[in-house]
Amino acid sequence: MKTIYLSLFATLFLYSCSQPVDQAAIKSEIEKVNQEFANAVSARNTDALTQLYTEDARLMFPHMPAVRGRENIKGFFKQSFDAGITGIKLTTEEVNATNEFAIEFGRYELFAGEQTIDEGKYLVEWRKVDGKWLLHQDMPSTDLPLPQPIAHRE
């Protein structure tokens, strides 16, 4: 019985690997979701933003612990909006995908009003859930230098 399950698993795995993947089409789909993301940020819509993430998604921003799960992600974005974030520009540079998951490399600019307050690059692991690409692991990395430490006075 164990051999049958192992053979079935191996057959399904090999079949899924042999399915053609249209990288350009997947990149286009991900770019559309990125536009939904940018629109939700501009609208300060935390509900729309969190629906673009998997249930157990993880945000891994610099200088802070990872944020896990939709409810915590929602709280993170609410705090970001309360701190003055008003927009984001996302530019997809590269996508490597299968039919069920993808890795995206891109660039971002973050805005408070008309002012760019951060810019950098990001990696996102995407998962296809019920026919829609969702962010599963989101890891931006700022290009701005670290703030200078405050001089210690004696």
Tab-separated table of C-alpha atoms in Angstrom:
chain	number	residue	atom	x	y	z
A	1	MET	CA	0.000	0.000	0.000
A	2	LYS	CA	2.851	2.367	0.884
A	3	THR	CA	4.382	1.695	-2.539
A	4	ILE	CA	1.118	2.592	-4.262
A	5	TYR	CA	0.911	5.952	-2.459
A	6	LEU	CA	4.551	6.703	-3.165
A	7	SER	CA	4.088	5.844	-6.846
A	8	LEU	CA	0.937	7.983	-7.051
A	9	PHE	CA	2.702	10.922	-5.399
A	10	ALA	CA	5.705	10.584	-7.731
A	11	THR	CA	3.429	10.418	-10.790
A	12	LEU	CA	1.462	13.525	-9.721
A	13	PHE	CA	4.673	15.395	-8.916
A	14	LEU	CA	6.251	14.568	-12.268
A	15	TYR	CA	3.015	15.440	-14.088
A	16	SER	CA	2.822	18.849	-12.406
A	17	CYS	CA	6.464	19.520	-13.255
A	18	SER	CA	5.877	18.636	-16.902
A	19	GLN	CA	3.016	21.110	-17.379
A	20	PRO	CA	4.092	24.068	-19.518
A	21	VAL	CA	4.407	27.358	-17.682
A	22	ASP	CA	3.748	30.639	-19.468
A	23	GLN	CA	6.136	32.887	-17.523
A	24	ALA	CA	4.988	36.051	-19.337
A	25	ALA	CA	1.320	35.364	-18.544
A	26	ILE	CA	2.076	34.719	-14.879
A	27	LYS	CA	4.171	37.894	-14.693
A	28	SER	CA	1.237	39.809	-16.178
A	29	GLU	CA	-1.171	38.309	-13.616
A	30	ILE	CA	1.180	39.239	-10.764
A	31	GLU	CA	1.543	42.780	-12.116
A	32	LYS	CA	-2.263	43.091	-12.047
A	33	VAL	CA	-2.350	42.012	-8.397
A	34	ASN	CA	0.443	44.509	-7.671
A	35	GLN	CA	-1.762	47.226	-9.185
A	36	GLU	CA	-4.630	46.105	-6.917
A	37	PHE	CA	-2.160	46.329	-4.018
A	38	ALA	CA	-1.106	49.886	-4.981
A	39	ASN	CA	-4.754	50.935	-5.397
A	40	ALA	CA	-5.632	49.526	-1.962
A	41	VAL	CA	-2.714	51.415	-0.387
A	42	SER	CA	-3.819	54.660	-2.047
A	43	ALA	CA	-7.361	54.060	-0.780
A	44	ARG	CA	-6.030	53.124	2.693
A	45	ASN	CA	-8.132	49.958	2.400
A	46	THR	CA	-6.722	47.422	4.855
A	47	ASP	CA	-9.438	44.867	4.064
A	48	ALA	CA	-8.612	44.861	0.341
A	49	LEU	CA	-4.889	44.658	1.102
A	50	THR	CA	-5.151	41.702	3.436
A	51	GLN	CA	-7.257	39.756	0.911
A	52	LEU	CA	-4.239	39.844	-1.426
A	53	TYR	CA	-2.292	37.702	1.099
A	54	THR	CA	-2.645	34.005	1.936
A	55	GLU	CA	-4.202	33.188	5.313
A	56	ASP	CA	-0.792	32.343	6.803
A	57	ALA	CA	1.245	34.943	4.902
A	58	ARG	CA	4.354	36.505	6.347
A	59	LEU	CA	5.669	40.083	6.021
A	60	MET	CA	9.392	40.382	6.670
A	61	PHE	CA	10.234	44.071	6.795
A	62	PRO	CA	13.684	45.315	7.833
A	63	HIS	CA	14.327	46.285	11.451
A	64	MET	CA	11.324	44.436	12.902
A	65	PRO	CA	10.080	40.908	13.607
A	66	ALA	CA	8.095	39.091	10.930
A	67	VAL	CA	4.339	39.741	10.835
A	68	ARG	CA	2.335	36.564	10.274
A	69	GLY	CA	-1.302	36.003	9.310
A	70	ARG	CA	-3.924	38.225	7.722
A	71	GLU	CA	-5.172	39.829	10.939
A	72	ASN	CA	-1.657	40.850	11.996
A	73	ILE	CA	-0.921	42.070	8.470
A	74	LYS	CA	-4.087	44.162	8.612
A	75	GLY	CA	-2.856	45.727	11.860
A	76	PHE	CA	0.537	46.426	10.299
A	77	PHE	CA	-1.027	48.281	7.371
A	78	LYS	CA	-3.359	50.235	9.666
A	79	GLN	CA	-0.303	51.412	11.633
A	80	SER	CA	1.456	52.270	8.354
A	81	PHE	CA	-1.489	54.406	7.211
A	82	ASP	CA	-1.719	56.059	10.640
A	83	ALA	CA	1.995	56.902	10.281
A	84	GLY	CA	1.321	58.737	7.012
A	85	ILE	CA	1.825	56.187	4.201
A	86	THR	CA	-0.302	57.270	1.233
A	87	GLY	CA	0.977	55.319	-1.752
A	88	ILE	CA	3.310	52.761	-3.234
A	89	LYS	CA	4.692	52.113	-6.708
A	90	LEU	CA	5.628	48.501	-7.477
A	91	THR	CA	7.703	47.528	-10.504
A	92	THR	CA	8.044	43.835	-11.316
A	93	GLU	CA	11.471	43.080	-12.772
A	94	GLU	CA	11.477	39.289	-12.854
A	95	VAL	CA	9.151	36.379	-12.131
A	96	ASN	CA	10.095	32.703	-11.967
A	97	ALA	CA	7.061	30.483	-11.625
A	98	THR	CA	5.427	27.113	-11.772
A	99	ASN	CA	1.677	26.883	-12.229
A	100	GLU	CA	1.179	26.984	-8.439
A	101	PHE	CA	3.864	29.221	-6.957
A	102	ALA	CA	6.099	32.052	-8.101
A	103	ILE	CA	9.007	34.154	-6.935
A	104	GLU	CA	8.950	37.814	-7.908
A	105	PHE	CA	11.842	40.266	-7.757
A	106	GLY	CA	10.930	43.920	-8.056
A	107	ARG	CA	11.469	47.516	-6.989
A	108	TYR	CA	9.276	49.769	-4.871
A	109	GLU	CA	8.815	53.417	-3.981
A	110	LEU	CA	6.843	54.324	-0.860
A	111	PHE	CA	5.079	57.672	-0.519
A	112	ALA	CA	3.780	59.990	2.186
A	113	GLY	CA	1.839	62.562	0.220
A	114	GLU	CA	3.922	63.494	-2.810
A	115	GLN	CA	7.210	62.721	-1.037
A	116	THR	CA	9.108	59.483	-1.616
A	117	ILE	CA	10.000	58.299	1.881
A	118	ASP	CA	11.525	54.930	0.993
A	119	GLU	CA	12.672	53.005	-2.040
A	120	GLY	CA	14.248	49.646	-2.530
A	121	LYS	CA	13.798	46.128	-3.824
A	122	TYR	CA	11.628	43.208	-2.788
A	123	LEU	CA	11.181	39.477	-3.094
A	124	VAL	CA	7.718	37.957	-2.913
A	125	GLU	CA	6.791	34.297	-2.834
A	126	TRP	CA	3.376	33.985	-4.479
A	127	ARG	CA	0.938	31.090	-4.133
A	128	LYS	CA	-1.956	30.369	-6.452
A	129	VAL	CA	-5.047	29.856	-4.299
A	130	ASP	CA	-8.426	29.137	-5.896
A	131	GLY	CA	-7.164	30.455	-9.234
A	132	LYS	CA	-5.786	33.767	-7.885
A	133	TRP	CA	-2.180	34.704	-7.158
A	134	LEU	CA	-1.745	35.725	-3.498
A	135	LEU	CA	1.298	37.028	-1.643
A	136	HIS	CA	2.603	34.387	0.729
A	137	GLN	CA	5.962	35.772	1.854
A	138	ASP	CA	6.669	39.453	1.285
A	139	MET	CA	10.178	40.758	1.946
A	140	PRO	CA	11.095	44.333	1.013
A	141	SER	CA	14.608	45.668	1.516
A	142	THR	CA	15.250	49.398	1.623
A	143	ASP	CA	18.020	50.978	-0.408
A	144	LEU	CA	18.243	53.879	2.042
A	145	PRO	CA	21.206	53.923	4.417
A	146	LEU	CA	20.698	53.118	8.069
A	147	PRO	CA	20.034	56.186	10.203
A	148	GLN	CA	23.123	57.541	11.902
A	149	PRO	CA	23.308	56.688	15.597
A	150	ILE	CA	22.802	59.502	18.032
A	151	ALA	CA	26.144	60.563	19.460
A	152	HIS	CA	26.590	59.535	23.053
A	153	ARG	CA	27.346	62.468	25.350
A	154	GLU	CA	29.357	62.028	28.435
